[in-house]
Amino acid sequence: MPSRVLFDGVCNLCNGLVRFVIARDPARRFQFAPLQSDSAERLIHEAGGGAAATDSLVLIEGEGVQMYVRSTAALRIARGLSWPWPLLYAFIVVPRPVRDWAYDVVARHRYQWFGKRDVCMTPTVETNGRFL
């Protein structure tokens, strides 16, 4: 089963991340859904996630058994990409509060720094099967 990446569908940074991951995921390990979608809401609920997960990058692995958010989700996604991106997973040794602090600084300013869309990203013909 592919891992599911749930992202802020109106955030330009988040949409760029999705395009980045798709381009570096030749094995098609990841599927995507905007956090604003019914699919994302259902997946978070099935994984036992709360409202805090709906304002973060979320990675759900397996049959909804494991859910990761914020910096841990980002690092686990990097681990699943083509070389050299798995090297970033080495940052998992940094204590999570420190990693999440850095993640939160960027997340708090993402609209200001990168902009915001009026609507969620629409998959292209090439990426259509990758979105839930």
mmCIF file of N, CA and C in Angstrom:
data_model
loop_
_atom_site.group_PDB
_atom_site.id
_atom_site.type_symbol
_atom_site.label_atom_id
_atom_site.label_comp_id
_atom_site.label_asym_id
_atom_site.label_seq_id
_atom_site.Cartn_x
_atom_site.Cartn_y
_atom_site.Cartn_z
ATOM 1 N N MET A 1 0.852 -1.188 0.000
ATOM 2 C CA MET A 1 0.000 0.000 0.000
ATOM 3 C C MET A 1 0.887 1.237 0.000
ATOM 4 N N PRO A 2 0.586 2.206 -0.860
ATOM 5 C CA PRO A 2 1.371 3.440 -0.876
ATOM 6 C C PRO A 2 1.164 4.237 0.410
ATOM 7 N N SER A 3 2.162 5.017 0.751
ATOM 8 C CA SER A 3 2.024 5.953 1.859
ATOM 9 C C SER A 3 1.239 7.150 1.357
ATOM 10 N N ARG A 4 0.466 7.756 2.235
ATOM 11 C CA ARG A 4 -0.353 8.909 1.848
ATOM 12 C C ARG A 4 0.196 10.168 2.472
ATOM 13 N N VAL A 5 0.424 11.180 1.646
ATOM 14 C CA VAL A 5 0.908 12.480 2.085
ATOM 15 C C VAL A 5 -0.280 13.441 2.050
ATOM 16 N N LEU A 6 -0.597 14.007 3.186
ATOM 17 C CA LEU A 6 -1.700 14.961 3.293
ATOM 18 C C LEU A 6 -1.078 16.337 3.497
ATOM 19 N N PHE A 7 -1.493 17.291 2.675
ATOM 20 C CA PHE A 7 -0.834 18.588 2.640
ATOM 21 C C PHE A 7 -1.863 19.706 2.554
ATOM 22 N N ASP A 8 -1.449 20.912 2.896
ATOM 23 C CA ASP A 8 -2.307 22.089 2.788
ATOM 24 C C ASP A 8 -2.474 22.411 1.308
ATOM 25 N N GLY A 9 -3.637 22.155 0.784
ATOM 26 C CA GLY A 9 -3.885 22.284 -0.646
ATOM 27 C C GLY A 9 -3.874 23.698 -1.185
ATOM 28 N N VAL A 10 -3.963 24.697 -0.327
ATOM 29 C CA VAL A 10 -3.951 26.085 -0.807
ATOM 30 C C VAL A 10 -2.596 26.755 -0.587
ATOM 31 N N CYS A 11 -1.665 26.081 0.031
ATOM 32 C CA CYS A 11 -0.339 26.637 0.323
ATOM 33 C C CYS A 11 0.594 26.400 -0.859
ATOM 34 N N ASN A 12 1.210 27.469 -1.357
ATOM 35 C CA ASN A 12 2.139 27.324 -2.480
ATOM 36 C C ASN A 12 3.361 26.496 -2.115
ATOM 37 N N LEU A 13 3.881 26.653 -0.903
ATOM 38 C CA LEU A 13 5.020 25.850 -0.469
ATOM 39 C C LEU A 13 4.650 24.369 -0.454
ATOM 40 N N CYS A 14 3.492 24.057 0.082
ATOM 41 C CA CYS A 14 3.044 22.663 0.179
ATOM 42 C C CYS A 14 2.820 22.056 -1.210
ATOM 43 N N ASN A 15 2.239 22.822 -2.111
ATOM 44 C CA ASN A 15 2.035 22.339 -3.474
ATOM 45 C C ASN A 15 3.373 22.116 -4.168
ATOM 46 N N GLY A 16 4.342 22.989 -3.895
ATOM 47 C CA GLY A 16 5.682 22.789 -4.438
ATOM 48 C C GLY A 16 6.312 21.520 -3.894
ATOM 49 N N LEU A 17 6.092 21.256 -2.609
ATOM 50 C CA LEU A 17 6.602 20.024 -2.003
ATOM 51 C C LEU A 17 6.012 18.798 -2.697
ATOM 52 N N VAL A 18 4.722 18.827 -2.978
ATOM 53 C CA VAL A 18 4.081 17.693 -3.656
ATOM 54 C C VAL A 18 4.704 17.481 -5.027
ATOM 55 N N ARG A 19 4.889 18.545 -5.795
ATOM 56 C CA ARG A 19 5.523 18.417 -7.115
ATOM 57 C C ARG A 19 6.954 17.886 -6.981
ATOM 58 N N PHE A 20 7.678 18.348 -5.962
ATOM 59 C CA PHE A 20 9.042 17.891 -5.694
ATOM 60 C C PHE A 20 9.045 16.389 -5.415
ATOM 61 N N VAL A 21 8.151 15.932 -4.558
ATOM 62 C CA VAL A 21 8.092 14.511 -4.199
ATOM 63 C C VAL A 21 7.719 13.667 -5.412
ATOM 64 N N ILE A 22 6.730 14.077 -6.169
ATOM 65 C CA ILE A 22 6.321 13.314 -7.354
ATOM 66 C C ILE A 22 7.493 13.131 -8.311
ATOM 67 N N ALA A 23 8.273 14.192 -8.521
ATOM 68 C CA ALA A 23 9.406 14.123 -9.452
ATOM 69 C C ALA A 23 10.523 13.216 -8.950
ATOM 70 N N ARG A 24 10.576 12.951 -7.658
ATOM 71 C CA ARG A 24 11.646 12.150 -7.079
ATOM 72 C C ARG A 24 11.147 10.838 -6.489
ATOM 73 N N ASP A 25 9.984 10.418 -6.930
ATOM 74 C CA ASP A 25 9.358 9.181 -6.438
ATOM 75 C C ASP A 25 9.036 8.260 -7.616
ATOM 76 N N PRO A 26 10.063 7.774 -8.308
ATOM 77 C CA PRO A 26 9.796 6.924 -9.475
ATOM 78 C C PRO A 26 9.097 5.614 -9.113
ATOM 79 N N ALA A 27 9.252 5.164 -7.878
ATOM 80 C CA ALA A 27 8.597 3.926 -7.442
ATOM 81 C C ALA A 27 7.125 4.154 -7.107
ATOM 82 N N ARG A 28 6.685 5.408 -7.145
ATOM 83 C CA ARG A 28 5.288 5.768 -6.870
ATOM 84 C C ARG A 28 4.859 5.277 -5.482
ATOM 85 N N ARG A 29 5.718 5.514 -4.491
ATOM 86 C CA ARG A 29 5.439 5.106 -3.110
ATOM 87 C C ARG A 29 4.387 5.979 -2.445
ATOM 88 N N PHE A 30 4.217 7.191 -2.967
ATOM 89 C CA PHE A 30 3.363 8.160 -2.290
ATOM 90 C C PHE A 30 2.127 8.513 -3.099
ATOM 91 N N GLN A 31 1.012 8.656 -2.383
ATOM 92 C CA GLN A 31 -0.216 9.231 -2.921
ATOM 93 C C GLN A 31 -0.476 10.499 -2.121
ATOM 94 N N PHE A 32 -1.309 11.382 -2.656
ATOM 95 C CA PHE A 32 -1.473 12.703 -2.062
ATOM 96 C C PHE A 32 -2.949 13.077 -1.935
ATOM 97 N N ALA A 33 -3.223 13.883 -0.918
ATOM 98 C CA ALA A 33 -4.559 14.450 -0.752
ATOM 99 C C ALA A 33 -4.422 15.765 0.013
ATOM 100 N N PRO A 34 -5.155 16.792 -0.422
ATOM 101 C CA PRO A 34 -5.151 18.040 0.343
ATOM 102 C C PRO A 34 -5.832 17.822 1.699
ATOM 103 N N LEU A 35 -5.315 18.477 2.718
ATOM 104 C CA LEU A 35 -5.920 18.377 4.046
ATOM 105 C C LEU A 35 -7.371 18.836 4.043
ATOM 106 N N GLN A 36 -7.731 19.680 3.080
ATOM 107 C CA GLN A 36 -9.089 20.209 3.008
ATOM 108 C C GLN A 36 -10.078 19.205 2.396
ATOM 109 N N SER A 37 -9.608 18.041 1.987
ATOM 110 C CA SER A 37 -10.471 17.073 1.304
ATOM 111 C C SER A 37 -11.127 16.093 2.272
ATOM 112 N N ASP A 38 -12.225 15.509 1.814
ATOM 113 C CA ASP A 38 -12.901 14.457 2.583
ATOM 114 C C ASP A 38 -11.991 13.242 2.763
ATOM 115 N N SER A 39 -11.189 12.929 1.737
ATOM 116 C CA SER A 39 -10.269 11.786 1.824
ATOM 117 C C SER A 39 -9.284 11.964 2.965
ATOM 118 N N ALA A 40 -8.710 13.163 3.072
ATOM 119 C CA ALA A 40 -7.744 13.426 4.143
ATOM 120 C C ALA A 40 -8.414 13.342 5.507
ATOM 121 N N GLU A 41 -9.579 13.916 5.622
ATOM 122 C CA GLU A 41 -10.304 13.868 6.895
ATOM 123 C C GLU A 41 -10.557 12.424 7.315
ATOM 124 N N ARG A 42 -10.978 11.591 6.371
ATOM 125 C CA ARG A 42 -11.244 10.180 6.659
ATOM 126 C C ARG A 42 -9.963 9.453 7.068
ATOM 127 N N LEU A 43 -8.866 9.684 6.335
ATOM 128 C CA LEU A 43 -7.604 9.014 6.651
ATOM 129 C C LEU A 43 -7.079 9.408 8.026
ATOM 130 N N ILE A 44 -7.168 10.686 8.365
ATOM 131 C CA ILE A 44 -6.714 11.146 9.684
ATOM 132 C C ILE A 44 -7.563 10.510 10.777
ATOM 133 N N HIS A 45 -8.867 10.471 10.558
ATOM 134 C CA HIS A 45 -9.763 9.855 11.540
ATOM 135 C C HIS A 45 -9.438 8.374 11.709
ATOM 136 N N GLU A 46 -9.242 7.656 10.594
ATOM 137 C CA GLU A 46 -8.937 6.225 10.652
ATOM 138 C C GLU A 46 -7.608 5.957 11.351
ATOM 139 N N ALA A 47 -6.657 6.895 11.231
ATOM 140 C CA ALA A 47 -5.348 6.728 11.859
ATOM 141 C C ALA A 47 -5.349 7.191 13.311
ATOM 142 N N GLY A 48 -6.487 7.699 13.783
ATOM 143 C CA GLY A 48 -6.588 8.136 15.165
ATOM 144 C C GLY A 48 -6.032 9.516 15.417
ATOM 145 N N GLY A 49 -5.868 10.291 14.344
ATOM 146 C CA GLY A 49 -5.334 11.643 14.484
ATOM 147 C C GLY A 49 -6.406 12.617 14.919
ATOM 148 N N GLY A 50 -5.977 13.650 15.584
ATOM 149 C CA GLY A 50 -6.897 14.674 16.048
ATOM 150 C C GLY A 50 -6.836 15.914 15.186
ATOM 151 N N ALA A 51 -7.438 16.969 15.686
ATOM 152 C CA ALA A 51 -7.509 18.230 14.949
ATOM 153 C C ALA A 51 -6.136 18.823 14.706
ATOM 154 N N ALA A 52 -5.159 18.540 15.573
ATOM 155 C CA ALA A 52 -3.812 19.096 15.398
ATOM 156 C C ALA A 52 -3.189 18.641 14.084
ATOM 157 N N ALA A 53 -3.571 17.457 13.621
ATOM 158 C CA ALA A 53 -3.005 16.927 12.379
ATOM 159 C C ALA A 53 -3.509 17.685 11.159
ATOM 160 N N THR A 54 -4.608 18.384 11.286
ATOM 161 C CA THR A 54 -5.183 19.041 10.113
ATOM 162 C C THR A 54 -4.499 20.354 9.767
ATOM 163 N N ASP A 55 -3.507 20.766 10.557
ATOM 164 C CA ASP A 55 -2.772 21.991 10.262
ATOM 165 C C ASP A 55 -1.287 21.688 10.089
ATOM 166 N N SER A 56 -0.984 20.537 9.536
ATOM 167 C CA SER A 56 0.394 20.099 9.435
ATOM 168 C C SER A 56 0.549 19.183 8.227
ATOM 169 N N LEU A 57 1.788 18.994 7.819
ATOM 170 C CA LEU A 57 2.082 17.949 6.854
ATOM 171 C C LEU A 57 1.850 16.625 7.568
ATOM 172 N N VAL A 58 1.131 15.724 6.926
ATOM 173 C CA VAL A 58 0.798 14.438 7.544
ATOM 174 C C VAL A 58 1.228 13.325 6.605
ATOM 175 N N LEU A 59 1.837 12.298 7.160
ATOM 176 C CA LEU A 59 2.193 11.101 6.413
ATOM 177 C C LEU A 59 1.530 9.922 7.098
ATOM 178 N N ILE A 60 0.774 9.153 6.329
ATOM 179 C CA ILE A 60 0.140 7.944 6.861
ATOM 180 C C ILE A 60 0.732 6.764 6.116
ATOM 181 N N GLU A 61 1.338 5.853 6.878
ATOM 182 C CA GLU A 61 1.991 4.683 6.296
ATOM 183 C C GLU A 61 1.213 3.422 6.635
ATOM 184 N N GLY A 62 1.267 2.468 5.724
ATOM 185 C CA GLY A 62 0.590 1.198 5.929
ATOM 186 C C GLY A 62 -0.914 1.350 5.828
ATOM 187 N N GLU A 63 -1.617 0.493 6.486
ATOM 188 C CA GLU A 63 -3.076 0.488 6.462
ATOM 189 C C GLU A 63 -3.639 1.482 7.470
ATOM 190 N N GLY A 64 -3.103 2.689 7.469
ATOM 191 C CA GLY A 64 -3.573 3.695 8.405
ATOM 192 C C GLY A 64 -3.085 3.462 9.816
ATOM 193 N N VAL A 65 -2.090 2.583 9.953
ATOM 194 C CA VAL A 65 -1.597 2.213 11.274
ATOM 195 C C VAL A 65 -0.696 3.299 11.852
ATOM 196 N N GLN A 66 0.173 3.857 11.042
ATOM 197 C CA GLN A 66 1.153 4.828 11.520
ATOM 198 C C GLN A 66 0.892 6.192 10.897
ATOM 199 N N MET A 67 0.768 7.209 11.737
ATOM 200 C CA MET A 67 0.596 8.575 11.257
ATOM 201 C C MET A 67 1.713 9.428 11.831
ATOM 202 N N TYR A 68 2.346 10.198 10.957
ATOM 203 C CA TYR A 68 3.432 11.090 11.348
ATOM 204 C C TYR A 68 3.061 12.501 10.920
ATOM 205 N N VAL A 69 3.468 13.489 11.720
ATOM 206 C CA VAL A 69 3.163 14.882 11.411
ATOM 207 C C VAL A 69 4.430 15.723 11.515
ATOM 208 N N ARG A 70 4.343 16.917 10.953
ATOM 209 C CA ARG A 70 5.358 17.954 11.042
ATOM 210 C C ARG A 70 6.719 17.460 10.555
ATOM 211 N N SER A 71 7.772 17.694 11.322
ATOM 212 C CA SER A 71 9.123 17.386 10.846
ATOM 213 C C SER A 71 9.343 15.891 10.647
ATOM 214 N N THR A 72 8.736 15.077 11.472
ATOM 215 C CA THR A 72 8.904 13.630 11.319
ATOM 216 C C THR A 72 8.299 13.163 10.007
ATOM 217 N N ALA A 73 7.139 13.693 9.642
ATOM 218 C CA ALA A 73 6.533 13.353 8.350
ATOM 219 C C ALA A 73 7.453 13.767 7.209
ATOM 220 N N ALA A 74 7.989 14.979 7.271
ATOM 221 C CA ALA A 74 8.871 15.473 6.204
ATOM 222 C C ALA A 74 10.106 14.588 6.054
ATOM 223 N N LEU A 75 10.717 14.205 7.163
ATOM 224 C CA LEU A 75 11.916 13.372 7.099
ATOM 225 C C LEU A 75 11.604 11.970 6.581
ATOM 226 N N ARG A 76 10.482 11.413 6.988
ATOM 227 C CA ARG A 76 10.114 10.071 6.503
ATOM 228 C C ARG A 76 9.775 10.105 5.010
ATOM 229 N N ILE A 77 9.214 11.203 4.546
ATOM 230 C CA ILE A 77 8.965 11.349 3.111
ATOM 231 C C ILE A 77 10.303 11.403 2.373
ATOM 232 N N ALA A 78 11.234 12.206 2.868
ATOM 233 C CA ALA A 78 12.558 12.308 2.236
ATOM 234 C C ALA A 78 13.226 10.938 2.153
ATOM 235 N N ARG A 79 13.050 10.135 3.184
ATOM 236 C CA ARG A 79 13.650 8.798 3.204
ATOM 237 C C ARG A 79 13.137 7.924 2.062
ATOM 238 N N GLY A 80 11.916 8.175 1.600
ATOM 239 C CA GLY A 80 11.332 7.363 0.538
ATOM 240 C C GLY A 80 11.610 7.856 -0.868
ATOM 241 N N LEU A 81 12.366 8.924 -1.017
ATOM 242 C CA LEU A 81 12.641 9.497 -2.337
ATOM 243 C C LEU A 81 13.913 8.906 -2.945
ATOM 244 N N SER A 82 14.152 9.248 -4.202
ATOM 245 C CA SER A 82 15.367 8.794 -4.875
ATOM 246 C C SER A 82 16.584 9.535 -4.312
ATOM 247 N N TRP A 83 17.752 8.957 -4.539
ATOM 248 C CA TRP A 83 19.024 9.496 -4.070
ATOM 249 C C TRP A 83 19.208 10.924 -4.542
ATOM 250 N N PRO A 84 19.694 11.837 -3.775
ATOM 251 C CA PRO A 84 20.337 11.758 -2.471
ATOM 252 C C PRO A 84 19.412 12.128 -1.311
ATOM 253 N N TRP A 85 18.134 12.322 -1.572
ATOM 254 C CA TRP A 85 17.197 12.852 -0.577
ATOM 255 C C TRP A 85 17.053 12.002 0.670
ATOM 256 N N PRO A 86 17.219 10.681 0.617
ATOM 257 C CA PRO A 86 17.143 9.902 1.857
ATOM 258 C C PRO A 86 18.200 10.297 2.902
ATOM 259 N N LEU A 87 19.265 10.958 2.469
ATOM 260 C CA LEU A 87 20.288 11.413 3.424
ATOM 261 C C LEU A 87 19.708 12.378 4.455
ATOM 262 N N LEU A 88 18.658 13.110 4.085
ATOM 263 C CA LEU A 88 18.043 14.053 5.024
ATOM 264 C C LEU A 88 17.472 13.348 6.247
ATOM 265 N N TYR A 89 17.168 12.063 6.099
ATOM 266 C CA TYR A 89 16.602 11.315 7.233
ATOM 267 C C TYR A 89 17.570 11.279 8.418
ATOM 268 N N ALA A 90 18.837 11.541 8.195
ATOM 269 C CA ALA A 90 19.804 11.584 9.285
ATOM 270 C C ALA A 90 19.419 12.631 10.334
ATOM 271 N N PHE A 91 18.660 13.648 9.941
ATOM 272 C CA PHE A 91 18.221 14.672 10.885
ATOM 273 C C PHE A 91 17.216 14.142 11.908
ATOM 274 N N ILE A 92 16.787 12.900 11.769
ATOM 275 C CA ILE A 92 15.868 12.304 12.738
ATOM 276 C C ILE A 92 16.530 12.224 14.118
ATOM 277 N N VAL A 93 17.872 12.276 14.163
ATOM 278 C CA VAL A 93 18.575 12.221 15.451
ATOM 279 C C VAL A 93 18.448 13.543 16.215
ATOM 280 N N VAL A 94 18.097 14.613 15.527
ATOM 281 C CA VAL A 94 17.858 15.888 16.210
ATOM 282 C C VAL A 94 16.579 15.717 17.028
ATOM 283 N N PRO A 95 16.582 16.123 18.276
ATOM 284 C CA PRO A 95 15.376 15.949 19.100
ATOM 285 C C PRO A 95 14.135 16.551 18.422
ATOM 286 N N ARG A 96 13.047 15.816 18.476
ATOM 287 C CA ARG A 96 11.820 16.240 17.797
ATOM 288 C C ARG A 96 11.369 17.645 18.186
ATOM 289 N N PRO A 97 11.427 18.054 19.446
ATOM 290 C CA PRO A 97 11.012 19.432 19.760
ATOM 291 C C PRO A 97 11.817 20.487 18.992
ATOM 292 N N VAL A 98 13.091 20.228 18.783
ATOM 293 C CA VAL A 98 13.924 21.173 18.026
ATOM 294 C C VAL A 98 13.519 21.163 16.556
ATOM 295 N N ARG A 99 13.370 19.959 15.990
ATOM 296 C CA ARG A 99 12.946 19.846 14.585
ATOM 297 C C ARG A 99 11.586 20.486 14.382
ATOM 298 N N ASP A 100 10.664 20.196 15.275
ATOM 299 C CA ASP A 100 9.307 20.736 15.127
ATOM 300 C C ASP A 100 9.272 22.253 15.326
ATOM 301 N N TRP A 101 10.151 22.781 16.156
ATOM 302 C CA TRP A 101 10.228 24.235 16.304
ATOM 303 C C TRP A 101 10.588 24.871 14.962
ATOM 304 N N ALA A 102 11.621 24.338 14.290
ATOM 305 C CA ALA A 102 12.022 24.872 12.982
ATOM 306 C C ALA A 102 10.887 24.694 11.966
ATOM 307 N N TYR A 103 10.244 23.529 11.980
ATOM 308 C CA TYR A 103 9.114 23.276 11.093
ATOM 309 C C TYR A 103 8.013 24.305 11.339
ATOM 310 N N ASP A 104 7.699 24.556 12.605
ATOM 311 C CA ASP A 104 6.617 25.472 12.965
ATOM 312 C C ASP A 104 6.908 26.910 12.543
ATOM 313 N N VAL A 105 8.161 27.326 12.601
ATOM 314 C CA VAL A 105 8.516 28.683 12.160
ATOM 315 C C VAL A 105 8.158 28.846 10.683
ATOM 316 N N VAL A 106 8.561 27.881 9.868
ATOM 317 C CA VAL A 106 8.242 27.949 8.435
ATOM 318 C C VAL A 106 6.733 27.827 8.227
ATOM 319 N N ALA A 107 6.099 26.899 8.917
ATOM 320 C CA ALA A 107 4.657 26.684 8.747
ATOM 321 C C ALA A 107 3.857 27.929 9.117
ATOM 322 N N ARG A 108 4.266 28.607 10.166
ATOM 323 C CA ARG A 108 3.554 29.798 10.624
ATOM 324 C C ARG A 108 3.609 30.929 9.593
ATOM 325 N N HIS A 109 4.685 30.971 8.816
ATOM 326 C CA HIS A 109 4.888 32.064 7.862
ATOM 327 C C HIS A 109 4.727 31.623 6.404
ATOM 328 N N ARG A 110 4.272 30.398 6.168
ATOM 329 C CA ARG A 110 4.255 29.859 4.805
ATOM 330 C C ARG A 110 3.419 30.681 3.840
ATOM 331 N N TYR A 111 2.281 31.185 4.244
ATOM 332 C CA TYR A 111 1.452 31.989 3.336
ATOM 333 C C TYR A 111 2.122 33.327 3.053
ATOM 334 N N GLN A 112 2.699 33.931 4.077
ATOM 335 C CA GLN A 112 3.367 35.221 3.927
ATOM 336 C C GLN A 112 4.586 35.093 3.013
ATOM 337 N N TRP A 113 5.386 34.057 3.208
ATOM 338 C CA TRP A 113 6.624 33.895 2.454
ATOM 339 C C TRP A 113 6.411 33.297 1.066
ATOM 340 N N PHE A 114 5.467 32.379 0.908
ATOM 341 C CA PHE A 114 5.319 31.642 -0.343
ATOM 342 C C PHE A 114 3.992 31.882 -1.049
ATOM 343 N N GLY A 115 3.034 32.479 -0.366
ATOM 344 C CA GLY A 115 1.747 32.766 -0.976
ATOM 345 C C GLY A 115 0.728 31.665 -0.751
ATOM 346 N N LYS A 116 -0.470 31.977 -1.175
ATOM 347 C CA LYS A 116 -1.611 31.091 -0.953
ATOM 348 C C LYS A 116 -2.464 31.091 -2.214
ATOM 349 N N ARG A 117 -3.032 29.942 -2.534
ATOM 350 C CA ARG A 117 -3.921 29.798 -3.685
ATOM 351 C C ARG A 117 -5.369 29.981 -3.240
ATOM 352 N N ASP A 118 -6.227 30.263 -4.198
ATOM 353 C CA ASP A 118 -7.653 30.355 -3.890
ATOM 354 C C ASP A 118 -8.306 28.979 -3.836
ATOM 355 N N VAL A 119 -7.731 28.028 -4.573
ATOM 356 C CA VAL A 119 -8.283 26.667 -4.623
ATOM 357 C C VAL A 119 -7.148 25.661 -4.495
ATOM 358 N N CYS A 120 -7.507 24.420 -4.164
ATOM 359 C CA CYS A 120 -6.521 23.354 -4.043
ATOM 360 C C CYS A 120 -5.946 22.990 -5.409
ATOM 361 N N MET A 121 -4.765 22.422 -5.386
ATOM 362 C CA MET A 121 -4.057 21.974 -6.583
ATOM 363 C C MET A 121 -4.900 20.951 -7.342
ATOM 364 N N THR A 122 -4.909 21.072 -8.665
ATOM 365 C CA THR A 122 -5.616 20.122 -9.509
ATOM 366 C C THR A 122 -4.593 19.200 -10.157
ATOM 367 N N PRO A 123 -4.758 17.884 -10.019
ATOM 368 C CA PRO A 123 -3.789 16.971 -10.621
ATOM 369 C C PRO A 123 -3.784 17.083 -12.145
ATOM 370 N N THR A 124 -2.618 16.853 -12.733
ATOM 371 C CA THR A 124 -2.493 16.814 -14.184
ATOM 372 C C THR A 124 -2.824 15.404 -14.656
ATOM 373 N N VAL A 125 -2.856 15.214 -15.956
ATOM 374 C CA VAL A 125 -3.123 13.887 -16.516
ATOM 375 C C VAL A 125 -2.061 12.897 -16.025
ATOM 376 N N GLU A 126 -0.786 13.347 -15.959
ATOM 377 C CA GLU A 126 0.306 12.468 -15.541
ATOM 378 C C GLU A 126 0.231 12.108 -14.064
ATOM 379 N N THR A 127 -0.300 12.983 -13.245
ATOM 380 C CA THR A 127 -0.307 12.751 -11.792
ATOM 381 C C THR A 127 -1.665 12.353 -11.244
ATOM 382 N N ASN A 128 -2.658 12.258 -12.079
ATOM 383 C CA ASN A 128 -4.020 12.006 -11.628
ATOM 384 C C ASN A 128 -4.146 10.776 -10.731
ATOM 385 N N GLY A 129 -3.493 9.695 -11.069
ATOM 386 C CA GLY A 129 -3.575 8.467 -10.278
ATOM 387 C C GLY A 129 -2.873 8.557 -8.936
ATOM 388 N N ARG A 130 -2.131 9.615 -8.703
ATOM 389 C CA ARG A 130 -1.389 9.775 -7.458
ATOM 390 C C ARG A 130 -2.196 10.500 -6.382
ATOM 391 N N PHE A 131 -3.355 11.049 -6.752
ATOM 392 C CA PHE A 131 -4.152 11.822 -5.808
ATOM 393 C C PHE A 131 -5.386 11.047 -5.389
ATOM 394 N N LEU A 132 -5.742 11.161 -4.111
ATOM 395 C CA LEU A 132 -6.905 10.463 -3.560
ATOM 396 C C LEU A 132 -8.149 11.305 -3.722
#
